[in-house]
Short mmCIF file of C-alpha atoms and ligand atoms in Angstrom, two decimals:
data_model
loop_
_atom_site.label_atom_id
_atom_site.label_comp_id
_atom_site.label_asym_id
_atom_site.label_seq_id
_atom_site.Cartn_x
_atom_site.Cartn_y
_atom_site.Cartn_z
CA UNK A 1 -44.95 -110.64 42.39
CA UNK A 2 -44.90 -108.30 45.29
CA UNK A 3 -46.87 -108.19 48.24
CA UNK A 4 -47.47 -105.02 49.95
CA UNK A 5 -48.56 -105.10 53.50
CA UNK A 6 -49.26 -101.97 55.63
CA UNK A 7 -48.62 -102.26 59.33
CA UNK A 8 -49.70 -100.05 62.11
CA UNK A 9 -49.23 -101.64 65.71
CA UNK A 10 -49.95 -105.03 64.41
CA UNK A 11 -47.18 -106.82 66.72
CA UNK A 12 -49.60 -109.46 67.99
CA UNK A 13 -50.47 -110.40 64.42
CA UNK A 14 -47.23 -110.47 62.44
CA UNK A 15 -45.91 -113.85 63.62
CA UNK A 16 -49.09 -115.58 62.71
CA UNK A 17 -49.23 -113.70 59.36
CA UNK A 18 -45.76 -114.76 58.30
CA UNK A 19 -46.54 -118.31 59.38
CA UNK A 20 -49.58 -118.29 57.01
CA UNK A 21 -47.81 -116.25 54.24
CA UNK A 22 -44.69 -117.95 53.92
CA UNK A 23 -46.21 -121.45 52.59
CA UNK A 24 -48.30 -119.44 50.03
CA UNK A 25 -45.09 -117.73 48.94
CA UNK A 26 -43.29 -120.94 48.68
CA UNK A 27 -45.99 -122.71 46.56
CA UNK A 28 -46.95 -120.07 44.18
CA UNK A 29 -43.90 -120.89 41.80
CA UNK A 30 -42.98 -117.31 40.94
CA UNK A 31 -40.15 -114.97 42.17
CA UNK A 32 -41.79 -112.88 45.02
CA UNK A 33 -40.96 -110.22 47.70
CA UNK A 34 -42.83 -109.01 50.60
CA UNK A 35 -42.89 -105.41 51.14
CA UNK A 36 -43.89 -104.58 54.78
CA UNK A 37 -44.53 -100.97 55.33
CA UNK A 38 -44.46 -99.91 58.96
CA UNK A 39 -46.79 -96.93 59.32
CA UNK A 40 -45.11 -95.37 62.33
CA UNK A 41 -46.11 -98.12 64.83
CA UNK A 42 -45.71 -97.37 68.48
CA UNK A 43 -45.30 -100.99 69.43
CA UNK A 44 -42.75 -103.77 68.47
CA UNK A 45 -44.11 -104.23 64.81
CA UNK A 46 -40.82 -102.67 63.26
CA UNK A 47 -38.48 -104.65 65.31
CA UNK A 48 -40.41 -107.94 64.38
CA UNK A 49 -40.56 -106.98 60.80
CA UNK A 50 -36.78 -106.01 60.76
CA UNK A 51 -36.08 -109.51 62.25
CA UNK A 52 -38.09 -111.09 59.42
CA UNK A 53 -36.15 -109.17 56.90
CA UNK A 54 -32.94 -110.31 58.45
CA UNK A 55 -33.76 -113.84 58.06
CA UNK A 56 -35.65 -113.87 54.84
CA UNK A 57 -34.19 -112.02 51.73
CA UNK A 58 -37.77 -112.10 50.18
CA UNK A 59 -38.87 -109.52 53.02
CA UNK A 60 -38.15 -105.91 52.75
CA UNK A 61 -39.34 -103.26 55.46
CA UNK A 62 -40.22 -99.63 54.29
CA UNK A 63 -40.32 -97.73 57.73
CA UNK A 64 -42.29 -94.53 57.51
CA UNK A 65 -41.08 -91.59 59.72
CA UNK A 66 -44.63 -91.50 61.56
CA UNK A 67 -48.21 -92.62 61.22
CA UNK A 68 -49.45 -91.36 57.65
CA UNK A 69 -52.59 -93.74 57.24
CA UNK A 70 -53.34 -96.98 55.51
CA UNK A 71 -53.40 -95.70 51.84
CA UNK A 72 -50.25 -93.46 52.26
CA UNK A 73 -48.68 -96.73 53.55
CA UNK A 74 -49.81 -98.67 50.46
CA UNK A 75 -48.42 -96.15 48.20
CA UNK A 76 -45.01 -95.98 49.92
CA UNK A 77 -45.12 -99.85 49.37
CA UNK A 78 -46.12 -99.35 45.76
CA UNK A 79 -43.15 -97.14 45.34
CA UNK A 80 -40.91 -99.71 46.73
CA UNK A 81 -42.22 -102.71 45.20
CA UNK A 82 -40.65 -104.20 41.99
CA UNK A 83 -42.89 -107.32 41.04
CA UNK A 84 -44.90 -107.46 37.67
CA UNK A 85 -47.94 -108.01 39.85
CA UNK A 86 -48.50 -106.36 43.11
CA UNK A 87 -50.82 -107.68 45.87
CA UNK A 88 -52.06 -105.69 48.66
CA UNK A 89 -53.16 -107.24 51.96
CA UNK A 90 -54.05 -106.34 55.27
CA UNK A 91 -51.62 -107.24 58.27
CA UNK A 92 -54.45 -108.11 60.78
CA UNK A 93 -55.21 -111.56 59.23
CA UNK A 94 -58.81 -110.45 58.33
CA UNK A 95 -57.58 -111.17 54.53
CA UNK A 96 -56.71 -114.87 54.30
CA UNK A 97 -53.33 -115.06 52.58
CA UNK A 98 -54.50 -118.43 51.04
CA UNK A 99 -56.61 -116.37 48.81
CA UNK A 100 -53.42 -114.98 46.77
CA UNK A 101 -53.17 -117.84 44.42
CA UNK A 102 -56.92 -117.06 43.39
CA UNK A 103 -56.09 -113.42 42.68
CA UNK A 104 -53.05 -114.33 40.52
CA UNK A 105 -55.19 -116.60 38.44
CA UNK A 106 -57.57 -113.92 37.84
CA UNK A 107 -54.74 -111.51 36.81
CA UNK A 108 -53.31 -114.23 34.54
CA UNK A 109 -56.75 -114.29 32.88
CA UNK A 110 -56.02 -110.77 31.68
CA UNK A 111 -57.35 -108.46 34.25
CA UNK A 112 -55.29 -105.35 35.19
CA UNK A 113 -57.00 -105.03 38.67
CA UNK A 114 -58.72 -107.70 40.63
CA UNK A 115 -60.46 -106.92 43.65
CA UNK A 116 -61.45 -109.07 46.58
CA UNK A 117 -65.18 -109.21 47.74
CA UNK A 118 -65.70 -110.08 51.42
CA UNK A 119 -69.11 -111.87 50.75
CA UNK A 120 -69.46 -112.80 54.55
CA UNK A 121 -67.97 -109.99 56.51
CA UNK A 122 -66.91 -110.50 60.16
CA UNK A 123 -67.12 -107.00 61.53
CA UNK A 124 -69.33 -105.08 63.72
CA UNK A 125 -72.91 -104.26 62.25
CA UNK A 126 -72.33 -100.60 61.98
CA UNK A 127 -69.30 -100.94 60.26
CA UNK A 128 -70.93 -103.20 57.61
CA UNK A 129 -73.43 -100.60 56.93
CA UNK A 130 -71.18 -97.77 56.84
CA UNK A 131 -69.09 -99.68 54.16
CA UNK A 132 -72.31 -100.76 51.97
CA UNK A 133 -72.96 -96.90 51.87
CA UNK A 134 -69.41 -96.07 51.05
CA UNK A 135 -69.38 -99.09 48.19
CA UNK A 136 -72.64 -97.55 46.63
CA UNK A 137 -71.04 -93.98 46.64
CA UNK A 138 -67.77 -95.31 45.06
CA UNK A 139 -69.22 -97.44 42.57
CA UNK A 140 -71.49 -94.37 41.46
CA UNK A 141 -68.65 -91.87 41.47
CA UNK A 142 -65.85 -93.92 39.97
CA UNK A 143 -68.24 -95.33 37.40
CA UNK A 144 -67.18 -99.01 37.88
CA UNK A 145 -69.61 -100.75 40.04
CA UNK A 146 -68.16 -103.12 42.66
CA UNK A 147 -69.49 -104.70 45.88
CA UNK A 148 -66.44 -104.23 47.91
CA UNK A 149 -64.19 -101.20 47.31
CA UNK A 150 -62.73 -101.42 50.90
CA UNK A 151 -61.40 -104.96 50.87
CA UNK A 152 -57.62 -104.45 50.67
CA UNK A 153 -56.94 -108.06 49.28
CA UNK A 154 -56.41 -106.91 45.78
CA UNK A 155 -54.11 -107.47 42.94
CA UNK A 156 -52.81 -105.04 40.38
CA UNK A 157 -50.71 -105.13 37.28
CA UNK A 158 -47.43 -103.23 37.23
CA UNK A 159 -48.61 -100.24 34.85
CA UNK A 160 -51.57 -99.59 37.14
CA UNK A 161 -49.23 -99.67 40.15
CA UNK A 162 -46.92 -97.03 38.55
CA UNK A 163 -49.85 -94.84 37.25
CA UNK A 164 -51.26 -94.43 40.71
CA UNK A 165 -47.64 -93.90 42.14
CA UNK A 166 -47.20 -91.33 39.50
CA UNK A 167 -50.19 -89.57 40.17
CA UNK A 168 -48.82 -88.89 43.62
CA UNK A 169 -52.27 -87.61 45.20
CA UNK A 170 -52.23 -86.38 48.71
CA UNK A 171 -55.45 -88.13 49.64
CA UNK A 172 -55.41 -91.13 47.37
CA UNK A 173 -57.95 -93.92 47.60
CA UNK A 174 -56.04 -96.53 45.89
CA UNK A 175 -58.80 -99.15 44.83
CA UNK A 176 -60.92 -96.23 43.19
CA UNK A 177 -57.89 -94.70 41.54
CA UNK A 178 -56.82 -97.97 39.97
CA UNK A 179 -60.23 -98.89 38.68
CA UNK A 180 -60.46 -95.70 36.93
CA UNK A 181 -57.30 -96.61 34.87
CA UNK A 182 -58.50 -99.57 33.11
CA UNK A 183 -61.40 -101.65 31.96
CA UNK A 184 -59.97 -105.00 32.79
CA UNK A 185 -61.36 -105.15 36.26
CA UNK A 186 -62.35 -108.28 38.16
CA UNK A 187 -63.92 -109.00 41.39
CA UNK A 188 -63.49 -112.27 43.11
CA UNK A 189 -65.26 -113.53 46.32
CA UNK A 190 -62.81 -113.96 49.18
CA UNK A 191 -62.93 -115.10 52.74
CA UNK A 192 -62.76 -112.65 55.57
CA UNK A 193 -61.95 -113.35 59.33
CA UNK A 194 -62.14 -111.51 62.44
CA UNK A 195 -59.24 -109.54 63.38
CA UNK A 196 -56.79 -111.80 64.93
CA UNK A 197 -56.02 -109.52 67.85
CA UNK A 198 -56.29 -105.74 68.67
CA UNK A 199 -59.00 -103.20 67.29
CA UNK A 200 -59.84 -101.77 63.99
CA UNK A 201 -57.91 -98.25 63.20
CA UNK A 202 -60.97 -96.86 61.61
CA UNK A 203 -64.04 -95.31 63.39
CA UNK A 204 -66.99 -93.62 62.04
CA UNK A 205 -65.34 -90.45 61.75
CA UNK A 206 -62.60 -91.90 59.88
CA UNK A 207 -64.77 -93.75 57.39
CA UNK A 208 -66.78 -90.32 56.93
CA UNK A 209 -63.44 -88.69 56.08
CA UNK A 210 -62.72 -91.36 53.63
CA UNK A 211 -66.11 -90.75 51.81
CA UNK A 212 -65.77 -87.06 51.73
CA UNK A 213 -62.22 -87.57 50.42
CA UNK A 214 -63.61 -89.62 47.65
CA UNK A 215 -66.44 -87.36 46.67
CA UNK A 216 -64.29 -84.36 46.30
CA UNK A 217 -61.51 -86.42 44.70
CA UNK A 218 -63.50 -87.94 41.97
CA UNK A 219 -66.40 -85.53 41.43
CA UNK A 220 -67.59 -82.16 41.20
CA UNK A 221 -71.08 -83.07 42.31
CA UNK A 222 -71.31 -81.04 45.53
CA UNK A 223 -70.50 -77.75 44.15
CA UNK A 224 -72.73 -78.47 41.07
CA UNK A 225 -75.39 -79.08 43.63
CA UNK A 226 -74.87 -75.53 44.88
CA UNK A 227 -75.10 -74.12 41.25
CA UNK A 228 -78.25 -76.05 40.70
CA UNK A 229 -79.69 -74.46 43.79
CA UNK A 230 -78.84 -71.14 42.53
CA UNK A 231 -80.73 -71.92 39.30
CA UNK A 232 -83.80 -73.16 41.07
CA UNK A 233 -83.79 -69.96 43.30
CA UNK A 234 -83.84 -68.05 40.22
CA UNK A 235 -86.58 -69.94 38.37
CA UNK A 236 -88.95 -69.56 41.49
CA UNK A 237 -88.12 -65.90 41.72
CA UNK A 238 -88.90 -65.44 38.01
CA UNK A 239 -92.27 -67.17 38.81
CA UNK A 240 -92.70 -64.83 41.84
CA UNK A 241 -92.11 -61.76 39.76
CA UNK A 242 -94.63 -62.93 37.00
CA UNK A 243 -97.17 -63.54 39.85
CA UNK A 244 -96.70 -60.04 41.21
CA UNK A 245 -96.93 -58.54 37.94
CA UNK A 246 -100.05 -60.29 36.94
CA UNK A 247 -101.47 -59.27 40.27
CA UNK A 248 -100.87 -55.82 39.89
CA UNK A 249 -102.31 -55.96 36.33
CA UNK A 250 -105.46 -57.33 37.61
CA UNK A 251 -106.01 -55.89 40.95
CA UNK A 252 -104.16 -52.67 40.69
CA UNK A 253 -101.39 -51.46 43.23
CA UNK A 254 -101.89 -53.13 46.85
CA UNK A 255 -100.56 -51.82 50.04
CA UNK A 256 -98.30 -54.71 50.84
CA UNK A 257 -97.02 -54.61 47.17
CA UNK A 258 -93.71 -53.04 48.26
CA UNK A 259 -92.96 -55.81 50.55
CA UNK A 260 -93.45 -58.39 48.06
CA UNK A 261 -91.15 -56.55 45.43
CA UNK A 262 -88.61 -56.49 48.11
CA UNK A 263 -88.84 -59.99 48.85
CA UNK A 264 -88.40 -60.98 45.13
CA UNK A 265 -85.33 -58.56 45.20
CA UNK A 266 -83.91 -60.45 48.04
CA UNK A 267 -84.70 -63.83 46.55
CA UNK A 268 -82.93 -62.87 43.36
CA UNK A 269 -79.71 -61.90 45.17
CA UNK A 270 -79.72 -65.15 46.90
CA UNK A 271 -79.75 -67.05 43.66
CA UNK A 272 -77.17 -64.68 42.03
CA UNK A 273 -74.90 -65.35 45.19
CA UNK A 274 -75.21 -69.36 44.83
CA UNK A 275 -74.52 -69.11 41.09
CA UNK A 276 -71.66 -66.96 41.73
CA UNK A 277 -70.30 -69.52 44.19
CA UNK A 278 -70.77 -72.41 41.77
CA UNK A 279 -69.04 -70.38 38.92
CA UNK A 280 -66.06 -69.63 41.14
CA UNK A 281 -66.05 -73.17 42.13
CA UNK A 282 -65.92 -74.11 38.53
CA UNK A 283 -62.82 -72.38 37.93
CA UNK A 284 -61.23 -73.51 41.10
CA UNK A 285 -62.21 -77.13 40.14
CA UNK A 286 -60.55 -76.69 36.78
CA UNK A 287 -57.28 -75.53 38.60
CA UNK A 288 -57.77 -78.66 40.91
CA UNK A 289 -58.02 -80.86 37.78
CA UNK A 290 -54.98 -79.27 36.25
CA UNK A 291 -52.59 -79.47 39.38
CA UNK A 292 -53.63 -83.19 40.02
CA UNK A 293 -51.44 -85.22 37.90
CA UNK A 294 -54.06 -87.67 37.00
CA UNK A 295 -53.44 -88.78 33.24
CA UNK A 296 -55.99 -87.86 30.69
CA UNK A 297 -55.86 -91.21 29.11
CA UNK A 298 -53.42 -94.37 29.34
CA UNK A 299 -52.14 -96.37 26.47
CA UNK A 300 -52.07 -99.90 27.18
CA UNK A 301 -50.20 -100.94 23.89
CA UNK A 302 -49.65 -99.88 20.35
CA UNK A 303 -50.45 -102.42 17.69
CA UNK A 304 -48.69 -102.44 14.41
CA UNK A 305 -47.06 -104.92 12.05
CA UNK A 306 -43.93 -105.00 13.91
CA UNK A 307 -45.39 -105.68 17.43
CA UNK A 308 -47.55 -108.37 15.62
CA UNK A 309 -44.61 -109.94 14.43
CA UNK A 310 -42.91 -109.90 18.07
CA UNK A 311 -45.96 -111.39 19.51
CA UNK A 312 -47.23 -114.08 17.10
CA UNK A 313 -49.33 -115.80 19.74
CA UNK A 314 -51.66 -112.81 19.76
CA UNK A 315 -52.65 -113.42 16.14
CA UNK A 316 -53.91 -116.87 16.72
N1 UDP B 401 -53.03 -99.43 58.89
C1 UDP B 401 -51.90 -98.52 58.61
N2 UDP B 401 -52.00 -97.31 59.04
C2 UDP B 401 -53.13 -96.63 59.55
C3 UDP B 401 -54.18 -97.60 59.88
C4 UDP B 401 -54.05 -99.01 59.56
O1 UDP B 401 -50.89 -99.10 58.07
O2 UDP B 401 -53.00 -95.65 60.21
C5 UDP B 401 -52.86 -100.92 58.47
C6 UDP B 401 -53.31 -101.78 59.63
O3 UDP B 401 -52.23 -102.32 60.35
C7 UDP B 401 -53.73 -103.04 58.95
C8 UDP B 401 -54.62 -102.40 57.73
O4 UDP B 401 -54.00 -101.10 57.44
O5 UDP B 401 -53.01 -103.93 58.09
C9 UDP B 401 -55.95 -102.29 57.91
O6 UDP B 401 -56.52 -101.55 58.95
P1 UDP B 401 -57.63 -102.02 59.95
O7 UDP B 401 -57.63 -103.34 60.29
O8 UDP B 401 -57.55 -100.93 61.26
O9 UDP B 401 -58.90 -101.46 59.26
P2 UDP B 401 -60.20 -102.38 58.77
O10 UDP B 401 -59.76 -103.81 58.65
O11 UDP B 401 -61.08 -102.09 60.05
O12 UDP B 401 -60.69 -101.80 57.56
MG1 MG B 402 -58.82 -104.97 59.78
#
């Protein structure tokens, strides 16, 4: 088992984190490693982590060259982890390390991904509201409904971690990506505490960026809406032209008729413009999907007579 912990300016929390994490590791009864990723901290975090690594050979520290952000740090940790199960955890003690055995139990039940769900969050009200919106959005876009995509207390099986790493995406949102690779996803309620010390690194702008990232990373919806708008304009324009024709047939030519014809022409041009943008975007979107190395499908196992023989327990 590997535990991956991104660390950005958390010097004040690391000693307490390690004090609580250590007994959990001792008790879990499996081989484990802790991969701390120092995400370009400007405080003493790196020195403290290196000291931990020097005294405990379960600890490894990945030092990033500068601050790349929480998700990039987690990816770096994934790449440098070796466990069959990988658990992610925040360094600020908002995720109680004591919940790790429950995540492991849920993985052992046959799940590929287990997400923590902070039933009772200890964050500011606006933060909770923003996160609720974010979860609805993510659930809809990824197609896997979850209460809490933001909770970083999560567990993944190795093949999921390897697939996420292989995607090598520039703006990866790890929980969403992982959930799109398997149907064996579970969510368990976990505790949530106030930040032990220091302040959250996310503000409203950061969260908005994350949401936008997610929409553009997982769906073509925004540009499809532009196309839809173009079609609506065209339909309305068609109705207008019909109306003008009928008017002319019934009442004959009118003085302000030319103005209306011009209006309809401009309207049609607008519709065509929006449709053209959507069409170009559709091609760009396809290129985007091709250059992105997300797999088309993932084979979990191949079952045949030989494999059945090797794993007789499966036949029971
Ligand atoms: N973090 C990081 N790089 C960053 C921002 C945050 O590695 O650029 C780490 C941070 O040290 C913590 C975790 O990501 O371990 C969650 O960050 P934070 O507590 O600021 O976020 P919140 O709990 O408000 O979601
Ligand atoms: Mg936090």
